[in-house]
Amino acid sequence: MASTRKRLEALTAGLMLPEAAKDPVDAPAPAAVPAVPPSASNTVETRFPPAVGGSLAPRTGPGQMMAFRGQIQQVEGEMAALREKLSQYEGSLPTRKMDPKTIHPSRWANRHDASFTSSAFAGLKADIEHAGGNVQPILVRPLKDEPGQFEIVFGHRRHRAALELGIPVLASIWVDELGDAALFAAMDRENRERADLSNYEQGLMYQRALEEQLFPTQRQLAEALGVSHTWVRKALMVAQLPTAVVECFRSPLEISFRHAEQINAAMEKDRRGVLKRVERLRGHSLAPAMVVARLLDAKPGFERSEKLDILSAGQKIGTLVRAKSGEITITIVPDAATEASQDALEAGIAEALRKARTL
């Protein structure tokens, strides 16, 4: 014990307590500070960051180390919880609202201009406007040579509606490599699942893919898309109808596989006769079944009979019945001819006839 006291006295022999500050002029020269032992200058002191969140931080080294380890465990727990949340979105695509002007139709776009003037498109556009945007996102891919620009994979009608409404379009962005063949297959699959693409548009889509050698043959196209060769052949038959024949219909979207098969069969037997009848039909507004019947020079046939109410000022004044043979019968209810004006009666019958032609 005595030896320890002597060592401490020897080490502190030259130390003095600091005096109160004096005027710099009268202050004596500072006492010499003992040199620091060489061993002390090489000493490394280990410090730990203060613990956060508490009002009193641990003052000892072991206490700070334990607090630091607690912080690390807390951060690791938060990261594990975050990774678990992110795993729920694994494989999903980034989706955001985009300016529709930065998005361009695909080179394989299969929508005919008539599809953007139909009542179905008007209804879709009204729904998107009411909801403030498209609920189901479209799919796009970045254009390699045009930074900030994108190409539609599918969703052309939703994009067109947003563009016309002047509102952002909700889009999922395909970030991985997506070749033309894969884009084409994705577009075709989405359209077939939605069942909102006409036979004519489907046929044009397949025809364009074959013309540009995206698929060398019809069979390879069918295998790549997972559809039957017969389906591809029928769709192409609609798209390959002569332009003059297509113009006989009010819209090419009305042409079905069955119509195309009947017209092609008739042209194989008497092509000249069919084309002569085409010239008499172009420009007329007839139901598809009537067009086909006249092209084939046959009596019109309908799949089912139809019954329509004849209305005047919202009141039923009679009925119109169209048989499968195409024969139309009009029946006026008793006293309607006398109660309704002649103009109202004629207008009601004309409207019913117009509806019958569109069925």
mmCIF file of C-alpha atoms in Angstrom:
data_model
loop_
_atom_site.group_PDB
_atom_site.id
_atom_site.type_symbol
_atom_site.label_atom_id
_atom_site.label_comp_id
_atom_site.label_asym_id
_atom_site.label_seq_id
_atom_site.Cartn_x
_atom_site.Cartn_y
_atom_site.Cartn_z
ATOM 1 C CA MET A 1 0.000 0.000 0.000
ATOM 2 C CA ALA A 2 2.867 2.328 0.909
ATOM 3 C CA SER A 3 4.647 1.635 -2.344
ATOM 4 C CA THR A 4 1.506 2.549 -4.295
ATOM 5 C CA ARG A 5 1.259 5.901 -2.429
ATOM 6 C CA LYS A 6 4.861 6.737 -3.170
ATOM 7 C CA ARG A 7 4.367 6.036 -6.877
ATOM 8 C CA LEU A 8 1.328 8.330 -7.005
ATOM 9 C CA GLU A 9 3.185 11.141 -5.180
ATOM 10 C CA ALA A 10 6.081 10.820 -7.620
ATOM 11 C CA LEU A 11 3.756 11.061 -10.623
ATOM 12 C CA THR A 12 1.862 14.104 -9.284
ATOM 13 C CA ALA A 13 4.778 15.990 -7.814
ATOM 14 C CA GLY A 14 4.806 18.724 -10.491
ATOM 15 C CA LEU A 15 1.026 19.174 -10.843
ATOM 16 C CA MET A 16 -0.712 22.384 -9.660
ATOM 17 C CA LEU A 17 -4.384 23.305 -9.425
ATOM 18 C CA PRO A 18 -5.427 26.009 -11.939
ATOM 19 C CA GLU A 19 -5.891 29.473 -10.461
ATOM 20 C CA ALA A 20 -8.632 31.938 -11.274
ATOM 21 C CA ALA A 21 -8.158 33.850 -14.527
ATOM 22 C CA LYS A 22 -6.183 37.066 -14.134
ATOM 23 C CA ASP A 23 -5.498 40.049 -16.303
ATOM 24 C CA PRO A 24 -3.327 38.902 -19.225
ATOM 25 C CA VAL A 25 -0.821 41.649 -18.466
ATOM 26 C CA ASP A 26 -0.200 40.572 -14.855
ATOM 27 C CA ALA A 27 -0.514 36.849 -15.444
ATOM 28 C CA PRO A 28 2.679 34.904 -14.860
ATOM 29 C CA ALA A 29 4.045 32.687 -17.494
ATOM 30 C CA PRO A 30 2.309 29.279 -17.558
ATOM 31 C CA ALA A 31 4.025 26.483 -15.780
ATOM 32 C CA ALA A 32 5.623 23.866 -17.890
ATOM 33 C CA VAL A 33 3.355 20.899 -18.580
ATOM 34 C CA PRO A 34 4.990 17.563 -17.927
ATOM 35 C CA ALA A 35 5.625 15.587 -21.039
ATOM 36 C CA VAL A 36 3.199 12.760 -21.748
ATOM 37 C CA PRO A 37 4.861 9.373 -21.439
ATOM 38 C CA PRO A 38 5.434 7.771 -24.847
ATOM 39 C CA SER A 39 3.321 4.811 -23.905
ATOM 40 C CA ALA A 40 0.317 7.098 -23.181
ATOM 41 C CA SER A 41 0.401 8.701 -26.692
ATOM 42 C CA ASN A 42 -0.068 5.277 -28.339
ATOM 43 C CA THR A 43 -3.003 4.290 -26.175
ATOM 44 C CA VAL A 44 -6.284 3.774 -28.181
ATOM 45 C CA GLU A 45 -9.497 4.374 -26.270
ATOM 46 C CA THR A 46 -12.577 2.409 -27.414
ATOM 47 C CA ARG A 47 -15.871 4.335 -27.387
ATOM 48 C CA PHE A 48 -19.418 3.243 -28.278
ATOM 49 C CA PRO A 49 -22.143 5.515 -29.674
ATOM 50 C CA PRO A 50 -24.586 6.740 -27.061
ATOM 51 C CA ALA A 51 -27.884 4.932 -26.853
ATOM 52 C CA VAL A 52 -30.794 6.777 -28.394
ATOM 53 C CA GLY A 53 -34.306 7.163 -27.116
ATOM 54 C CA GLY A 54 -33.520 7.458 -23.397
ATOM 55 C CA SER A 55 -33.045 10.603 -21.373
ATOM 56 C CA LEU A 56 -29.992 9.180 -19.594
ATOM 57 C CA ALA A 57 -27.275 7.503 -21.679
ATOM 58 C CA PRO A 58 -25.062 4.836 -20.071
ATOM 59 C CA ARG A 59 -21.755 6.333 -18.893
ATOM 60 C CA THR A 60 -19.681 3.171 -18.741
ATOM 61 C CA GLY A 61 -18.155 1.394 -21.732
ATOM 62 C CA PRO A 62 -19.957 -1.913 -21.118
ATOM 63 C CA GLY A 63 -23.267 -0.070 -20.686
ATOM 64 C CA GLN A 64 -22.833 1.805 -23.974
ATOM 65 C CA MET A 65 -21.873 -1.436 -25.727
ATOM 66 C CA MET A 66 -25.026 -3.166 -24.476
ATOM 67 C CA ALA A 67 -27.176 -0.218 -25.543
ATOM 68 C CA PHE A 68 -25.554 -0.229 -28.986
ATOM 69 C CA ARG A 69 -26.226 -3.944 -29.381
ATOM 70 C CA GLY A 70 -29.855 -3.270 -28.486
ATOM 71 C CA GLN A 71 -30.079 -0.677 -31.266
ATOM 72 C CA ILE A 72 -28.575 -3.127 -33.766
ATOM 73 C CA GLN A 73 -31.106 -5.798 -32.808
ATOM 74 C CA GLN A 74 -33.947 -3.306 -33.190
ATOM 75 C CA VAL A 75 -32.774 -2.281 -36.679
ATOM 76 C CA GLU A 76 -32.355 -5.927 -37.712
ATOM 77 C CA GLY A 77 -35.907 -6.636 -36.572
ATOM 78 C CA GLU A 78 -37.246 -3.721 -38.592
ATOM 79 C CA MET A 79 -35.337 -4.888 -41.689
ATOM 80 C CA ALA A 80 -36.700 -8.420 -41.322
ATOM 81 C CA ALA A 81 -40.254 -7.072 -41.111
ATOM 82 C CA LEU A 82 -39.636 -4.893 -44.190
ATOM 83 C CA ARG A 83 -38.234 -7.842 -46.164
ATOM 84 C CA GLU A 84 -41.323 -9.853 -45.289
ATOM 85 C CA LYS A 85 -43.575 -7.082 -46.582
ATOM 86 C CA LEU A 86 -41.562 -6.745 -49.788
ATOM 87 C CA SER A 87 -41.756 -10.498 -50.403
ATOM 88 C CA GLN A 88 -45.509 -10.097 -50.898
ATOM 89 C CA TYR A 89 -44.777 -8.029 -54.029
ATOM 90 C CA GLU A 90 -42.115 -10.334 -55.442
ATOM 91 C CA GLY A 91 -42.535 -10.683 -59.207
ATOM 92 C CA SER A 92 -44.845 -7.663 -59.490
ATOM 93 C CA LEU A 93 -44.239 -4.804 -61.896
ATOM 94 C CA PRO A 94 -43.808 -1.125 -61.036
ATOM 95 C CA THR A 95 -47.129 0.617 -61.600
ATOM 96 C CA ARG A 96 -47.708 4.350 -61.721
ATOM 97 C CA LYS A 97 -49.823 7.014 -63.364
ATOM 98 C CA MET A 98 -48.236 8.277 -66.561
ATOM 99 C CA ASP A 99 -48.806 10.979 -69.153
ATOM 100 C CA PRO A 100 -50.611 9.169 -72.012
ATOM 101 C CA LYS A 101 -48.734 11.374 -74.496
ATOM 102 C CA THR A 102 -45.495 9.558 -73.584
ATOM 103 C CA ILE A 103 -47.081 6.200 -74.495
ATOM 104 C CA HIS A 104 -47.409 5.075 -78.120
ATOM 105 C CA PRO A 105 -49.499 2.336 -79.770
ATOM 106 C CA SER A 106 -47.681 -0.889 -80.509
ATOM 107 C CA ARG A 107 -46.564 -1.619 -84.040
ATOM 108 C CA TRP A 108 -48.779 -4.698 -83.656
ATOM 109 C CA ALA A 109 -51.773 -2.589 -82.646
ATOM 110 C CA ASN A 110 -54.889 -4.535 -83.625
ATOM 111 C CA ARG A 111 -57.622 -2.010 -82.963
ATOM 112 C CA HIS A 112 -59.566 -0.833 -85.990
ATOM 113 C CA ASP A 113 -60.569 2.843 -85.993
ATOM 114 C CA ALA A 114 -64.204 1.748 -85.832
ATOM 115 C CA SER A 115 -63.633 0.264 -82.376
ATOM 116 C CA PHE A 116 -62.964 3.775 -81.037
ATOM 117 C CA THR A 117 -66.308 5.094 -82.302
ATOM 118 C CA SER A 118 -68.452 2.245 -80.990
ATOM 119 C CA SER A 119 -70.932 2.431 -78.127
ATOM 120 C CA ALA A 120 -68.761 -0.037 -76.185
ATOM 121 C CA PHE A 121 -65.800 2.361 -76.294
ATOM 122 C CA ALA A 122 -68.039 5.280 -75.339
ATOM 123 C CA GLY A 123 -69.193 3.280 -72.304
ATOM 124 C CA LEU A 124 -65.601 2.419 -71.350
ATOM 125 C CA LYS A 125 -64.576 6.046 -71.670
ATOM 126 C CA ALA A 126 -67.506 7.168 -69.506
ATOM 127 C CA ASP A 127 -66.575 4.611 -66.813
ATOM 128 C CA ILE A 128 -62.950 5.786 -66.780
ATOM 129 C CA GLU A 129 -64.034 9.420 -66.556
ATOM 130 C CA HIS A 130 -66.413 8.667 -63.682
ATOM 131 C CA ALA A 131 -63.712 6.748 -61.772
ATOM 132 C CA GLY A 132 -61.106 9.443 -62.410
ATOM 133 C CA GLY A 133 -58.861 7.033 -64.306
ATOM 134 C CA ASN A 134 -58.521 3.432 -65.413
ATOM 135 C CA VAL A 135 -58.726 0.989 -62.505
ATOM 136 C CA GLN A 136 -57.101 -1.872 -64.416
ATOM 137 C CA PRO A 137 -53.619 -0.775 -65.526
ATOM 138 C CA ILE A 138 -52.363 -1.109 -69.071
ATOM 139 C CA LEU A 139 -48.992 -2.745 -69.742
ATOM 140 C CA VAL A 140 -46.149 -0.845 -71.430
ATOM 141 C CA ARG A 141 -42.475 -1.398 -72.221
ATOM 142 C CA PRO A 142 -39.778 1.298 -72.521
ATOM 143 C CA LEU A 143 -38.677 2.294 -76.020
ATOM 144 C CA LYS A 144 -34.953 1.592 -76.269
ATOM 145 C CA ASP A 145 -34.060 4.455 -78.579
ATOM 146 C CA GLU A 146 -36.402 7.033 -77.014
ATOM 147 C CA PRO A 147 -35.743 7.711 -73.307
ATOM 148 C CA GLY A 148 -38.889 8.539 -71.387
ATOM 149 C CA GLN A 149 -41.140 7.069 -74.082
ATOM 150 C CA PHE A 150 -43.078 3.800 -73.893
ATOM 151 C CA GLU A 151 -44.888 1.336 -76.164
ATOM 152 C CA ILE A 152 -48.202 -0.335 -75.331
ATOM 153 C CA VAL A 153 -48.148 -4.088 -74.832
ATOM 154 C CA PHE A 154 -51.896 -4.208 -74.229
ATOM 155 C CA GLY A 155 -54.585 -1.744 -73.186
ATOM 156 C CA HIS A 156 -54.931 0.369 -76.330
ATOM 157 C CA ARG A 157 -58.572 1.295 -75.629
ATOM 158 C CA ARG A 158 -57.883 2.314 -72.017
ATOM 159 C CA HIS A 159 -54.922 4.392 -73.208
ATOM 160 C CA ARG A 160 -56.993 6.022 -75.949
ATOM 161 C CA ALA A 161 -59.770 6.868 -73.477
ATOM 162 C CA ALA A 162 -57.322 8.505 -71.046
ATOM 163 C CA LEU A 163 -55.669 10.374 -73.926
ATOM 164 C CA GLU A 164 -58.991 11.777 -75.140
ATOM 165 C CA LEU A 165 -60.042 12.671 -71.593
ATOM 166 C CA GLY A 166 -56.716 14.393 -70.943
ATOM 167 C CA ILE A 167 -56.025 12.476 -67.717
ATOM 168 C CA PRO A 168 -53.082 10.283 -66.608
ATOM 169 C CA VAL A 169 -53.255 6.588 -67.419
ATOM 170 C CA LEU A 170 -52.410 3.915 -64.855
ATOM 171 C CA ALA A 171 -49.711 1.693 -66.367
ATOM 172 C CA SER A 172 -47.532 -1.241 -65.331
ATOM 173 C CA ILE A 173 -44.011 -1.037 -66.736
ATOM 174 C CA TRP A 174 -42.331 -4.179 -68.029
ATOM 175 C CA VAL A 175 -38.748 -3.688 -66.849
ATOM 176 C CA ASP A 176 -37.203 -6.905 -68.186
ATOM 177 C CA GLU A 177 -36.332 -7.617 -71.809
ATOM 178 C CA LEU A 178 -39.486 -8.179 -73.871
ATOM 179 C CA GLY A 179 -39.039 -9.111 -77.530
ATOM 180 C CA ASP A 180 -41.572 -8.533 -80.289
ATOM 181 C CA ALA A 181 -42.729 -12.168 -80.305
ATOM 182 C CA ALA A 182 -43.327 -12.133 -76.532
ATOM 183 C CA LEU A 183 -45.132 -8.778 -76.787
ATOM 184 C CA PHE A 184 -47.334 -10.114 -79.579
ATOM 185 C CA ALA A 185 -48.216 -13.230 -77.572
ATOM 186 C CA ALA A 186 -49.038 -11.178 -74.456
ATOM 187 C CA MET A 187 -51.262 -8.842 -76.480
ATOM 188 C CA ASP A 188 -53.106 -11.722 -78.149
ATOM 189 C CA ARG A 189 -53.623 -13.604 -74.873
ATOM 190 C CA GLU A 190 -55.013 -10.533 -73.094
ATOM 191 C CA ASN A 191 -57.423 -9.786 -75.950
ATOM 192 C CA ARG A 192 -58.694 -13.365 -76.128
ATOM 193 C CA GLU A 193 -59.188 -13.537 -72.367
ATOM 194 C CA ARG A 194 -61.185 -10.295 -72.431
ATOM 195 C CA ALA A 195 -63.098 -11.451 -75.554
ATOM 196 C CA ASP A 196 -63.429 -7.857 -76.742
ATOM 197 C CA LEU A 197 -61.534 -8.086 -80.028
ATOM 198 C CA SER A 198 -63.529 -8.632 -83.207
ATOM 199 C CA ASN A 199 -62.802 -11.453 -85.627
ATOM 200 C CA TYR A 200 -61.677 -8.911 -88.210
ATOM 201 C CA GLU A 201 -59.207 -7.224 -85.837
ATOM 202 C CA GLN A 202 -57.889 -10.613 -84.721
ATOM 203 C CA GLY A 203 -57.332 -11.621 -88.327
ATOM 204 C CA LEU A 204 -55.526 -8.363 -89.180
ATOM 205 C CA MET A 205 -53.250 -8.893 -86.199
ATOM 206 C CA TYR A 206 -52.278 -12.392 -87.346
ATOM 207 C CA GLN A 207 -51.913 -11.239 -90.944
ATOM 208 C CA ARG A 208 -49.495 -8.466 -89.960
ATOM 209 C CA ALA A 209 -47.384 -10.852 -87.877
ATOM 210 C CA LEU A 210 -47.042 -13.231 -90.826
ATOM 211 C CA GLU A 211 -46.287 -10.469 -93.339
ATOM 212 C CA GLU A 212 -43.469 -9.109 -91.171
ATOM 213 C CA GLN A 213 -42.053 -12.587 -90.542
ATOM 214 C CA LEU A 214 -42.567 -12.448 -86.808
ATOM 215 C CA PHE A 215 -43.728 -16.048 -87.247
ATOM 216 C CA PRO A 216 -42.724 -17.903 -90.442
ATOM 217 C CA THR A 217 -45.915 -19.977 -90.816
ATOM 218 C CA GLN A 218 -49.491 -20.080 -89.605
ATOM 219 C CA ARG A 219 -48.796 -23.277 -87.690
ATOM 220 C CA GLN A 220 -45.833 -21.783 -85.842
ATOM 221 C CA LEU A 221 -47.916 -18.705 -85.029
ATOM 222 C CA ALA A 222 -50.683 -20.918 -83.620
ATOM 223 C CA GLU A 223 -48.221 -22.959 -81.536
ATOM 224 C CA ALA A 224 -46.525 -19.845 -80.140
ATOM 225 C CA LEU A 225 -49.890 -18.354 -79.113
ATOM 226 C CA GLY A 226 -51.313 -21.586 -77.768
ATOM 227 C CA VAL A 227 -54.341 -21.574 -80.096
ATOM 228 C CA SER A 228 -55.551 -24.037 -82.701
ATOM 229 C CA HIS A 229 -54.456 -23.823 -86.316
ATOM 230 C CA THR A 230 -58.165 -23.745 -87.258
ATOM 231 C CA TRP A 231 -58.687 -20.614 -85.152
ATOM 232 C CA VAL A 232 -55.823 -18.838 -86.930
ATOM 233 C CA ARG A 233 -57.086 -19.940 -90.353
ATOM 234 C CA LYS A 234 -60.612 -18.623 -89.671
ATOM 235 C CA ALA A 235 -59.324 -15.301 -88.380
ATOM 236 C CA LEU A 236 -57.135 -14.871 -91.457
ATOM 237 C CA MET A 237 -60.098 -15.688 -93.686
ATOM 238 C CA VAL A 238 -61.965 -12.667 -92.274
ATOM 239 C CA ALA A 239 -58.970 -10.345 -92.682
ATOM 240 C CA GLN A 240 -58.297 -11.520 -96.235
ATOM 241 C CA LEU A 241 -61.753 -10.736 -97.595
ATOM 242 C CA PRO A 242 -61.595 -8.320 -100.570
ATOM 243 C CA THR A 243 -61.821 -4.674 -99.541
ATOM 244 C CA ALA A 244 -64.935 -4.203 -101.660
ATOM 245 C CA VAL A 245 -66.689 -6.995 -99.744
ATOM 246 C CA VAL A 246 -65.691 -5.528 -96.387
ATOM 247 C CA GLU A 247 -67.117 -2.166 -97.450
ATOM 248 C CA CYS A 248 -70.553 -3.757 -97.889
ATOM 249 C CA PHE A 249 -70.845 -4.027 -94.107
ATOM 250 C CA ARG A 250 -71.635 -1.088 -91.858
ATOM 251 C CA SER A 251 -68.441 -1.905 -89.964
ATOM 252 C CA PRO A 252 -65.804 -4.595 -90.494
ATOM 253 C CA LEU A 253 -66.173 -5.374 -86.791
ATOM 254 C CA GLU A 254 -69.525 -7.035 -87.602
ATOM 255 C CA ILE A 255 -67.995 -9.706 -89.848
ATOM 256 C CA SER A 256 -67.926 -13.096 -88.141
ATOM 257 C CA PHE A 257 -66.069 -16.306 -88.957
ATOM 258 C CA ARG A 258 -69.310 -17.782 -90.327
ATOM 259 C CA HIS A 259 -69.901 -14.785 -92.607
ATOM 260 C CA ALA A 260 -66.377 -15.059 -94.031
ATOM 261 C CA GLU A 261 -66.710 -18.798 -94.625
ATOM 262 C CA GLN A 262 -70.014 -18.342 -96.480
ATOM 263 C CA ILE A 263 -68.678 -15.493 -98.643
ATOM 264 C CA ASN A 264 -65.456 -17.349 -99.476
ATOM 265 C CA ALA A 265 -67.405 -20.465 -100.442
ATOM 266 C CA ALA A 266 -69.653 -18.384 -102.718
ATOM 267 C CA MET A 267 -66.662 -16.657 -104.347
ATOM 268 C CA GLU A 268 -65.031 -19.994 -105.099
ATOM 269 C CA LYS A 269 -68.158 -21.013 -107.021
ATOM 270 C CA ASP A 270 -69.009 -17.706 -108.702
ATOM 271 C CA ARG A 271 -66.511 -14.964 -107.926
ATOM 272 C CA ARG A 272 -67.714 -12.714 -110.739
ATOM 273 C CA GLY A 273 -71.341 -12.940 -109.641
ATOM 274 C CA VAL A 274 -70.482 -12.115 -106.005
ATOM 275 C CA LEU A 275 -68.427 -9.079 -107.039
ATOM 276 C CA LYS A 276 -71.293 -7.816 -109.220
ATOM 277 C CA ARG A 277 -73.625 -7.985 -106.243
ATOM 278 C CA VAL A 278 -70.975 -6.210 -104.167
ATOM 279 C CA GLU A 279 -71.290 -3.097 -106.328
ATOM 280 C CA ARG A 280 -75.045 -2.944 -105.660
ATOM 281 C CA LEU A 281 -74.553 -3.305 -101.894
ATOM 282 C CA ARG A 282 -71.731 -0.870 -101.186
ATOM 283 C CA GLY A 283 -72.875 2.186 -99.289
ATOM 284 C CA HIS A 284 -76.037 0.593 -97.912
ATOM 285 C CA SER A 285 -76.645 0.220 -94.184
ATOM 286 C CA LEU A 286 -77.861 -3.323 -93.717
ATOM 287 C CA ALA A 287 -77.603 -5.871 -90.944
ATOM 288 C CA PRO A 288 -74.747 -8.381 -91.422
ATOM 289 C CA ALA A 289 -77.121 -11.274 -92.138
ATOM 290 C CA MET A 290 -78.825 -9.222 -94.884
ATOM 291 C CA VAL A 291 -75.467 -8.347 -96.459
ATOM 292 C CA VAL A 292 -74.388 -11.981 -96.580
ATOM 293 C CA ALA A 293 -77.763 -13.083 -97.969
ATOM 294 C CA ARG A 294 -77.585 -10.541 -100.801
ATOM 295 C CA LEU A 295 -73.966 -11.350 -101.594
ATOM 296 C CA LEU A 296 -74.950 -15.006 -101.852
ATOM 297 C CA ASP A 297 -78.124 -14.058 -103.778
ATOM 298 C CA ALA A 298 -80.181 -15.962 -101.225
ATOM 299 C CA LYS A 299 -83.093 -15.155 -98.996
ATOM 300 C CA PRO A 300 -81.983 -13.738 -95.675
ATOM 301 C CA GLY A 301 -81.943 -16.079 -92.725
ATOM 302 C CA PHE A 302 -81.679 -15.168 -89.072
ATOM 303 C CA GLU A 303 -80.551 -17.278 -86.135
ATOM 304 C CA ARG A 304 -83.661 -16.461 -84.083
ATOM 305 C CA SER A 305 -86.888 -14.507 -84.248
ATOM 306 C CA GLU A 306 -87.090 -11.107 -82.572
ATOM 307 C CA LYS A 307 -89.942 -9.188 -80.974
ATOM 308 C CA LEU A 308 -89.744 -5.431 -80.433
ATOM 309 C CA ASP A 309 -92.102 -2.925 -78.858
ATOM 310 C CA ILE A 310 -93.277 0.015 -80.935
ATOM 311 C CA LEU A 311 -93.237 3.106 -78.753
ATOM 312 C CA SER A 312 -94.687 6.602 -79.022
ATOM 313 C CA ALA A 313 -93.846 9.177 -76.352
ATOM 314 C CA GLY A 314 -92.650 6.328 -74.158
ATOM 315 C CA GLN A 315 -95.927 4.414 -74.445
ATOM 316 C CA LYS A 316 -96.311 1.064 -76.164
ATOM 317 C CA ILE A 317 -98.526 1.355 -79.219
ATOM 318 C CA GLY A 318 -97.742 -1.957 -80.894
ATOM 319 C CA THR A 319 -95.215 -4.750 -81.545
ATOM 320 C CA LEU A 320 -92.885 -5.719 -84.368
ATOM 321 C CA VAL A 321 -92.014 -9.379 -84.887
ATOM 322 C CA ARG A 322 -89.218 -10.490 -87.219
ATOM 323 C CA ALA A 323 -89.264 -14.207 -88.064
ATOM 324 C CA LYS A 324 -86.137 -16.286 -88.743
ATOM 325 C CA SER A 325 -86.977 -16.104 -92.427
ATOM 326 C CA GLY A 326 -86.727 -12.308 -92.247
ATOM 327 C CA GLU A 327 -90.463 -11.726 -92.534
ATOM 328 C CA ILE A 328 -91.638 -8.771 -90.396
ATOM 329 C CA THR A 329 -95.104 -8.431 -88.875
ATOM 330 C CA ILE A 330 -96.314 -5.173 -87.296
ATOM 331 C CA THR A 331 -99.265 -5.125 -84.908
ATOM 332 C CA ILE A 332 -100.805 -1.911 -83.575
ATOM 333 C CA VAL A 333 -102.718 -2.054 -80.273
ATOM 334 C CA PRO A 334 -106.423 -1.092 -80.339
ATOM 335 C CA ASP A 335 -107.166 2.642 -80.347
ATOM 336 C CA ALA A 336 -103.441 3.530 -80.765
ATOM 337 C CA ALA A 337 -104.003 4.600 -84.375
ATOM 338 C CA THR A 338 -106.636 7.070 -83.277
ATOM 339 C CA GLU A 339 -105.039 8.297 -80.037
ATOM 340 C CA ALA A 340 -101.523 8.824 -81.395
ATOM 341 C CA SER A 341 -100.845 11.370 -84.088
ATOM 342 C CA GLN A 342 -99.944 10.146 -87.547
ATOM 343 C CA ASP A 343 -96.416 11.507 -87.255
ATOM 344 C CA ALA A 344 -95.837 9.855 -83.848
ATOM 345 C CA LEU A 345 -97.178 6.536 -85.163
ATOM 346 C CA GLU A 346 -94.903 6.616 -88.202
ATOM 347 C CA ALA A 347 -91.907 7.625 -86.088
ATOM 348 C CA GLY A 348 -92.481 4.714 -83.689
ATOM 349 C CA ILE A 349 -92.748 2.184 -86.527
ATOM 350 C CA ALA A 350 -89.657 3.596 -88.261
ATOM 351 C CA GLU A 351 -87.611 3.316 -85.047
ATOM 352 C CA ALA A 352 -88.709 -0.303 -84.536
ATOM 353 C CA LEU A 353 -87.769 -1.151 -88.131
ATOM 354 C CA ARG A 354 -84.356 0.451 -87.634
ATOM 355 C CA LYS A 355 -83.741 -1.655 -84.531
ATOM 356 C CA ALA A 356 -84.833 -4.790 -86.374
ATOM 357 C CA ARG A 357 -82.275 -4.171 -89.119
ATOM 358 C CA THR A 358 -79.450 -3.928 -86.575
ATOM 359 C CA LEU A 359 -80.250 -7.274 -84.911
#
